[in-house]
Coordinates of C-alpha atoms in Angstrom, one line a residue:
M1 CA 0.0 0.0 0.0
D2 CA 1.4 3.4 -1.0
F3 CA -0.4 6.5 0.2
N4 CA 2.1 8.9 -1.5
L5 CA 0.9 10.9 -4.5
T6 CA 2.9 10.6 -7.7
K7 CA 5.0 13.5 -8.9
E8 CA 2.3 14.4 -11.5
Q9 CA -0.5 14.3 -8.9
T10 CA 1.6 16.5 -6.5
M11 CA 2.2 19.0 -9.4
I12 CA -1.5 19.1 -10.2
R13 CA -2.4 19.7 -6.6
K14 CA 0.0 22.7 -6.4
M15 CA -1.1 24.1 -9.7
V16 CA -4.8 23.9 -8.8
R17 CA -4.3 25.2 -5.3
D18 CA -2.3 28.2 -6.5
F19 CA -5.0 29.0 -9.1
A20 CA -7.8 28.5 -6.5
E21 CA -6.1 30.8 -4.0
E22 CA -5.1 33.5 -6.5
V23 CA -8.1 33.6 -8.8
I24 CA -11.1 32.0 -7.1
R25 CA -10.8 32.8 -3.4
P26 CA -10.9 36.6 -3.8
R27 CA -14.2 36.3 -5.6
A28 CA -15.8 33.4 -3.6
I29 CA -18.0 35.7 -1.4
E30 CA -19.1 37.7 -4.4
I31 CA -19.9 34.6 -6.5
D32 CA -22.2 33.4 -3.6
T33 CA -23.9 36.7 -2.9
E34 CA -24.5 37.6 -6.5
A35 CA -25.4 34.1 -7.5
K36 CA -23.6 34.6 -10.7
F37 CA -21.8 31.8 -12.7
P38 CA -18.1 32.8 -13.1
L39 CA -17.7 32.1 -16.8
D40 CA -14.4 33.9 -17.0
I41 CA -12.9 31.6 -14.3
F42 CA -14.0 28.5 -16.2
E43 CA -12.4 29.9 -19.4
Q44 CA -9.1 30.2 -17.4
M45 CA -9.6 26.7 -16.0
G46 CA -10.1 25.5 -19.6
E47 CA -6.8 27.2 -20.6
L48 CA -5.0 25.5 -17.8
G49 CA -6.3 22.1 -18.9
L50 CA -8.3 21.5 -15.7
L51 CA -11.5 20.5 -17.6
G52 CA -9.6 17.7 -19.4
I53 CA -7.6 16.2 -16.5
P54 CA -9.0 12.6 -16.8
F55 CA -9.3 12.4 -20.6
P56 CA -6.6 11.3 -23.1
E57 CA -4.6 13.9 -25.0
E58 CA -6.0 12.7 -28.3
Y59 CA -9.4 14.2 -27.3
G60 CA -7.9 17.5 -26.0
G61 CA -7.5 16.2 -22.4
A62 CA -4.5 16.2 -20.1
G63 CA -4.0 12.5 -19.9
G64 CA -4.4 12.4 -16.1
D65 CA -6.3 10.0 -13.9
T66 CA -9.3 10.0 -11.6
L67 CA -7.3 10.7 -8.5
S68 CA -5.7 13.8 -10.1
Y69 CA -9.2 15.0 -11.0
A70 CA -10.5 14.3 -7.5
I71 CA -7.6 16.3 -6.0
A72 CA -8.5 19.2 -8.4
V73 CA -12.1 19.1 -7.3
E74 CA -11.0 19.1 -3.6
E75 CA -8.7 22.1 -4.0
I76 CA -11.3 24.2 -5.9
G77 CA -14.1 23.2 -3.4
R78 CA -11.8 24.2 -0.6
V79 CA -12.2 27.9 -1.7
C80 CA -15.5 27.9 -3.4
G81 CA -18.2 25.2 -3.3
S82 CA -20.1 26.8 -6.2
T83 CA -17.1 26.7 -8.6
G84 CA -16.2 23.2 -7.3
L85 CA -19.7 21.9 -8.1
S86 CA -19.9 23.3 -11.6
Y87 CA -16.3 22.0 -12.3
A88 CA -17.2 18.5 -11.0
A89 CA -20.4 18.4 -13.0
A90 CA -18.7 19.6 -16.2
V91 CA -16.2 16.8 -16.1
S92 CA -17.9 13.8 -14.5
L93 CA -21.4 14.4 -15.9
G94 CA -21.1 16.6 -18.9
A95 CA -18.0 15.0 -20.6
S96 CA -17.2 11.6 -19.0
P97 CA -20.3 9.7 -20.4
I98 CA -19.1 10.6 -23.9
Y99 CA -15.7 9.3 -23.1
Y100 CA -17.1 6.1 -21.5
F101 CA -19.7 5.3 -24.1
G102 CA -19.3 7.4 -27.2
T103 CA -18.3 6.3 -30.6
E104 CA -15.0 7.6 -32.0
E105 CA -16.9 10.2 -34.1
Q106 CA -18.9 11.4 -31.0
K107 CA -15.7 11.7 -29.0
K108 CA -14.1 13.8 -31.7
E109 CA -17.1 16.0 -32.3
F110 CA -18.5 16.4 -28.7
L111 CA -15.8 15.4 -26.2
T112 CA -12.8 17.3 -27.7
P113 CA -14.3 20.8 -27.1
L114 CA -15.2 19.8 -23.6
A115 CA -11.9 18.2 -22.6
S116 CA -9.9 21.0 -24.2
G117 CA -11.8 23.6 -22.2
K118 CA -13.5 25.3 -25.1
A119 CA -17.0 24.4 -24.0
L120 CA -19.0 23.1 -21.1
G121 CA -21.3 20.0 -21.1
S122 CA -24.3 19.1 -18.9
F123 CA -26.2 16.0 -17.9
G124 CA -30.0 16.0 -18.0
L125 CA -31.2 13.2 -15.8
T126 CA -33.5 14.6 -13.0
E127 CA -37.1 15.4 -13.8
P128 CA -39.9 17.0 -11.7
N129 CA -41.2 13.5 -10.9
A130 CA -38.0 11.5 -11.3
G131 CA -35.3 12.3 -8.8
S132 CA -34.1 9.4 -6.8
D133 CA -36.5 7.3 -8.9
A134 CA -34.5 7.8 -12.1
G135 CA -36.4 4.9 -13.6
G136 CA -39.5 7.0 -13.6
T137 CA -38.2 9.2 -16.5
K138 CA -41.0 10.7 -18.6
T139 CA -39.0 12.3 -21.3
T140 CA -39.5 10.4 -24.6
A141 CA -37.4 10.1 -27.7
V142 CA -39.3 8.7 -30.7
V143 CA -37.6 7.6 -33.9
D144 CA -38.6 9.5 -37.0
G145 CA -36.6 8.4 -40.1
D146 CA -33.0 9.1 -39.3
D147 CA -33.8 11.3 -36.3
F148 CA -35.0 11.2 -32.7
I149 CA -37.8 13.6 -31.7
I150 CA -37.5 14.4 -28.0
N151 CA -40.1 15.7 -25.7
G152 CA -39.9 16.2 -22.0
E153 CA -38.7 18.4 -19.1
K154 CA -35.6 18.2 -16.9
C155 CA -34.9 20.1 -13.6
F156 CA -32.0 21.0 -11.3
I157 CA -29.5 20.5 -14.1
T158 CA -26.1 21.9 -13.4
N159 CA -24.3 24.1 -16.0
A160 CA -27.1 23.8 -18.6
S161 CA -27.4 27.5 -19.2
F162 CA -23.7 27.7 -20.2
A163 CA -23.4 24.3 -21.9
K164 CA -22.8 23.6 -25.5
T165 CA -24.1 20.0 -25.3
L166 CA -26.6 18.2 -23.1
I167 CA -26.7 14.5 -22.5
V168 CA -30.4 13.7 -21.8
T169 CA -32.0 10.5 -20.7
A170 CA -35.2 9.6 -22.5
V171 CA -37.6 6.6 -22.9
T172 CA -37.0 5.1 -26.3
G173 CA -39.3 2.1 -26.1
K174 CA -40.2 -1.0 -24.0
N175 CA -38.3 -4.2 -23.3
E176 CA -39.6 -7.7 -23.4
K177 CA -40.9 -7.4 -19.9
G178 CA -42.8 -4.2 -20.7
K179 CA -40.5 -1.9 -18.8
N180 CA -39.3 1.4 -20.2
I181 CA -36.0 1.4 -22.1
I182 CA -34.1 4.5 -21.1
S183 CA -31.4 5.7 -23.5
A184 CA -28.9 8.6 -23.4
I185 CA -28.8 11.0 -26.3
I186 CA -26.5 13.9 -27.0
V187 CA -28.5 17.2 -27.6
P188 CA -26.8 20.4 -28.7
T189 CA -28.2 23.3 -26.6
D190 CA -28.8 25.4 -29.8
A191 CA -31.1 22.7 -31.2
K192 CA -34.6 24.0 -32.1
G193 CA -37.1 23.3 -29.4
V194 CA -34.6 23.4 -26.5
T195 CA -35.5 26.0 -23.8
I196 CA -33.2 26.5 -20.8
T197 CA -34.1 28.7 -17.9
S198 CA -32.3 29.4 -14.7
N199 CA -34.7 30.9 -12.2
Y200 CA -33.9 28.9 -9.0
D201 CA -33.1 31.0 -5.9
K202 CA -31.0 28.5 -4.0
M203 CA -29.9 28.2 -0.4
G204 CA -26.3 27.3 -1.3
V205 CA -23.8 26.7 -4.2
R206 CA -25.5 29.9 -5.5
G207 CA -22.8 30.6 -8.1
S208 CA -23.3 27.3 -9.8
D209 CA -25.8 27.4 -12.6
T210 CA -28.8 25.3 -11.9
A211 CA -31.4 25.2 -14.8
E212 CA -34.6 23.8 -16.0
I213 CA -34.7 22.3 -19.5
V214 CA -37.8 22.0 -21.7
L215 CA -37.5 19.8 -24.8
D216 CA -40.3 20.5 -27.3
N217 CA -40.2 18.3 -30.4
V218 CA -36.4 18.5 -30.4
R219 CA -35.0 16.8 -33.5
V220 CA -31.5 15.3 -33.3
P221 CA -29.9 12.6 -35.6
K222 CA -30.0 9.0 -34.4
T223 CA -26.2 9.0 -34.5
N224 CA -26.4 11.1 -31.4
L225 CA -27.5 8.1 -29.4
L226 CA -24.9 7.5 -26.7
G227 CA -23.7 4.0 -26.2
D228 CA -26.2 1.0 -26.3
E229 CA -29.8 2.1 -26.6
K230 CA -30.9 -0.7 -24.2
K231 CA -28.2 0.0 -21.7
G232 CA -28.8 3.7 -21.0
F233 CA -29.9 3.0 -17.5
S234 CA -26.8 1.0 -16.6
Q235 CA -24.7 3.6 -18.4
F236 CA -25.9 6.5 -16.2
L237 CA -25.5 4.4 -13.1
Y238 CA -21.8 3.9 -14.0
T239 CA -21.6 7.6 -14.7
L240 CA -23.1 8.4 -11.3
D241 CA -20.7 6.0 -9.6
G242 CA -17.8 8.1 -11.0
G243 CA -19.7 11.4 -10.3
R244 CA -20.0 10.4 -6.6
I245 CA -16.2 10.4 -6.3
S246 CA -16.1 14.0 -7.5
I247 CA -19.0 15.1 -5.2
A248 CA -17.2 13.3 -2.3
A249 CA -14.0 15.2 -3.3
L250 CA -16.0 18.4 -3.2
G251 CA -17.3 17.6 0.3
L252 CA -13.8 16.8 1.3
G253 CA -12.6 20.3 0.1
I254 CA -15.4 22.1 2.1
A255 CA -14.6 20.0 5.2
Q256 CA -10.9 20.8 4.9
A257 CA -11.8 24.5 4.6
S258 CA -13.9 24.3 7.7
L259 CA -11.0 22.8 9.6
E260 CA -8.5 25.4 8.4
K261 CA -10.8 28.3 9.2
S262 CA -11.7 26.9 12.6
L263 CA -8.1 26.2 13.6
Q264 CA -7.0 29.7 12.5
Y265 CA -9.8 31.4 14.4
A266 CA -9.4 29.3 17.5
K267 CA -5.8 30.3 17.8
E268 CA -6.5 34.0 17.3
R269 CA -9.7 34.4 19.3
K270 CA -9.0 35.3 23.0
Q271 CA -11.5 34.6 25.8
F272 CA -10.9 34.5 29.5
G273 CA -7.3 35.7 28.9
K274 CA -6.2 33.0 26.5
S275 CA -6.8 31.6 23.0
I276 CA -9.9 29.5 22.8
S277 CA -7.7 26.8 21.2
D278 CA -6.5 26.2 24.7
F279 CA -9.9 25.1 25.9
Q280 CA -10.6 21.4 25.8
A281 CA -14.1 21.8 24.4
I282 CA -12.7 23.6 21.3
Q283 CA -9.8 21.1 21.1
F284 CA -12.2 18.2 20.9
K285 CA -14.2 19.8 18.2
L286 CA -11.1 20.4 16.1
A287 CA -9.8 16.9 16.8
D288 CA -13.1 15.4 15.6
I289 CA -13.2 17.5 12.4
A290 CA -9.5 16.7 11.6
M291 CA -10.1 13.0 12.1
E292 CA -13.2 12.9 9.9
V293 CA -11.5 14.9 7.2
E294 CA -8.6 12.5 7.0
L295 CA -10.9 9.5 7.0
A296 CA -13.0 11.1 4.2
R297 CA -9.8 11.8 2.2
N298 CA -8.7 8.2 2.5
M299 CA -12.0 6.9 1.2
V300 CA -12.2 9.4 -1.6
Y301 CA -8.7 8.7 -2.8
K302 CA -9.2 4.9 -2.5
S303 CA -12.4 5.0 -4.6
A304 CA -10.6 7.0 -7.2
W305 CA -7.6 4.6 -7.1
L306 CA -10.0 1.6 -7.6
K307 CA -11.6 3.3 -10.6
D308 CA -8.2 4.1 -12.1
N309 CA -7.1 0.5 -11.7
D310 CA -10.3 -0.9 -13.3
K311 CA -11.5 -2.5 -10.1
P312 CA -15.1 -2.5 -8.9
F313 CA -15.8 0.8 -7.1
T314 CA -19.6 1.1 -6.8
K315 CA -19.7 0.4 -3.1
E316 CA -16.6 2.5 -2.3
S317 CA -17.8 5.5 -4.3
A318 CA -21.0 5.3 -2.3
Y319 CA -19.0 5.1 1.0
A320 CA -16.9 8.1 -0.1
K321 CA -19.9 10.2 -1.2
L322 CA -21.9 9.4 1.9
F323 CA -19.2 9.9 4.4
A324 CA -17.4 12.9 2.9
T325 CA -20.5 14.9 2.3
E326 CA -21.9 14.3 5.7
T327 CA -18.5 15.1 7.1
A328 CA -18.6 18.4 5.2
F329 CA -21.9 19.3 6.8
R330 CA -20.8 18.3 10.3
A331 CA -17.5 20.1 9.9
A332 CA -19.1 23.3 8.7
N333 CA -21.7 23.2 11.4
Q334 CA -18.9 22.8 14.1
A335 CA -16.9 25.6 12.4
I336 CA -19.8 28.0 12.9
Q337 CA -20.0 26.9 16.5
I338 CA -16.3 27.5 17.1
H339 CA -16.6 31.0 15.5
G340 CA -19.6 31.8 17.7
G341 CA -21.6 34.8 16.5
Y342 CA -19.0 35.6 13.9
G343 CA -19.6 32.2 12.3
Y344 CA -23.1 33.4 11.5
M345 CA -21.7 36.4 9.5
R346 CA -21.1 36.1 5.7
E347 CA -17.6 37.6 5.8
Y348 CA -16.2 34.7 7.9
E349 CA -17.3 32.3 5.2
V350 CA -18.1 29.3 7.4
E351 CA -21.8 29.9 7.1
R352 CA -21.4 29.5 3.3
Y353 CA -19.6 26.2 3.8
L354 CA -22.7 24.9 5.7
R355 CA -25.1 26.1 3.0
D356 CA -23.0 24.7 0.2
A357 CA -22.4 21.4 2.0
K358 CA -26.1 20.7 2.4
L359 CA -26.7 20.2 -1.3
L360 CA -24.0 17.5 -1.4
E361 CA -26.1 15.3 0.8
I362 CA -28.9 15.6 -1.8
G363 CA -27.4 15.8 -5.3
E364 CA -26.0 12.8 -7.3
G365 CA -27.9 10.4 -5.0
T366 CA -29.1 11.4 -1.6
S367 CA -27.5 10.1 1.5
E368 CA -30.4 7.7 1.8
I369 CA -29.8 6.4 -1.7
Q370 CA -26.1 5.9 -0.9
R371 CA -27.1 3.8 2.1
L372 CA -29.3 1.8 -0.2
V373 CA -26.5 1.3 -2.7
I374 CA -24.2 0.1 0.0
A375 CA -26.8 -2.3 1.4
R376 CA -27.4 -3.8 -2.0
Q377 CA -23.7 -4.2 -2.5
L378 CA -23.6 -6.1 0.8
G379 CA -26.2 -8.5 -0.6
C380 CA -29.1 -7.2 1.4

């Protein structure tokens, strides 16, 4: 067992941390308060190659691995949950399915601009009546000659307003048992009949674009079918397994930020003639946060390592997503407590960590769904 990062992974960590500290951190409060997607920051991230870390160079990527990408999500999430979420969604949901399941032509046409940072992608799975029950998808794609005609509605879709391509799930027929066949189809956002609106007023991750998509008789060529028509459901389950690693990494970043802010404040804040870090009550809180952060990091990195080594990682990615995101919420909550009244104030940032962390217990499979996945992996 080797817990050391490779030279390349260490270099990526330093590069992303430097960028996050210099470019993102000074604007993190503004991104949250104005609820404005920082498109210029994503353009810079694209130029640095961050949007293509886990993809081969032949498709415009950086030729890195899942662990390097998870480290990048962690470092960005450490300074801004909104930017971290949009980054994670662009790579793991908007681009990865095309790399996993796309034809060579689809990779060249659709993946290359995403991996090279020239465009953003988005993944349209959730619907008003199909959240945790993704099998309840109502969007339909009907064959008409050489085309699909798609009708339906998607909600809570990250990055859609700024995306060039959408991957949407749609019912394309029935199997021999009479159950819906759910397929994945690539839809350009400028296709006729695609309407994208972003009117959600969110509690947290306010600078990450969250949109509603209406598909009204949208016509795309059948060649835009992603992967096997009859395996769309299993394909997006695999996509979500990988996506959970990135959301876990985002939770890890927020938890790490909570620890750093709390430790710094506890050493500076004086009460009863000494730093509050001298009080056992505060020390125990800091010790608990530090312990859970390190345990979360081990689980996130292990699940990424398993994926990189082509080993089963469904259970471990659920472990990582569940534990790291719940750790993020607990760590941020305790950070506010350590800061006292100041923790409730926006300028001290820890209140933002709590608001941002809450979504991570919901998105890409709720904590309850993660427990269900784990139980099924145990054979329950």
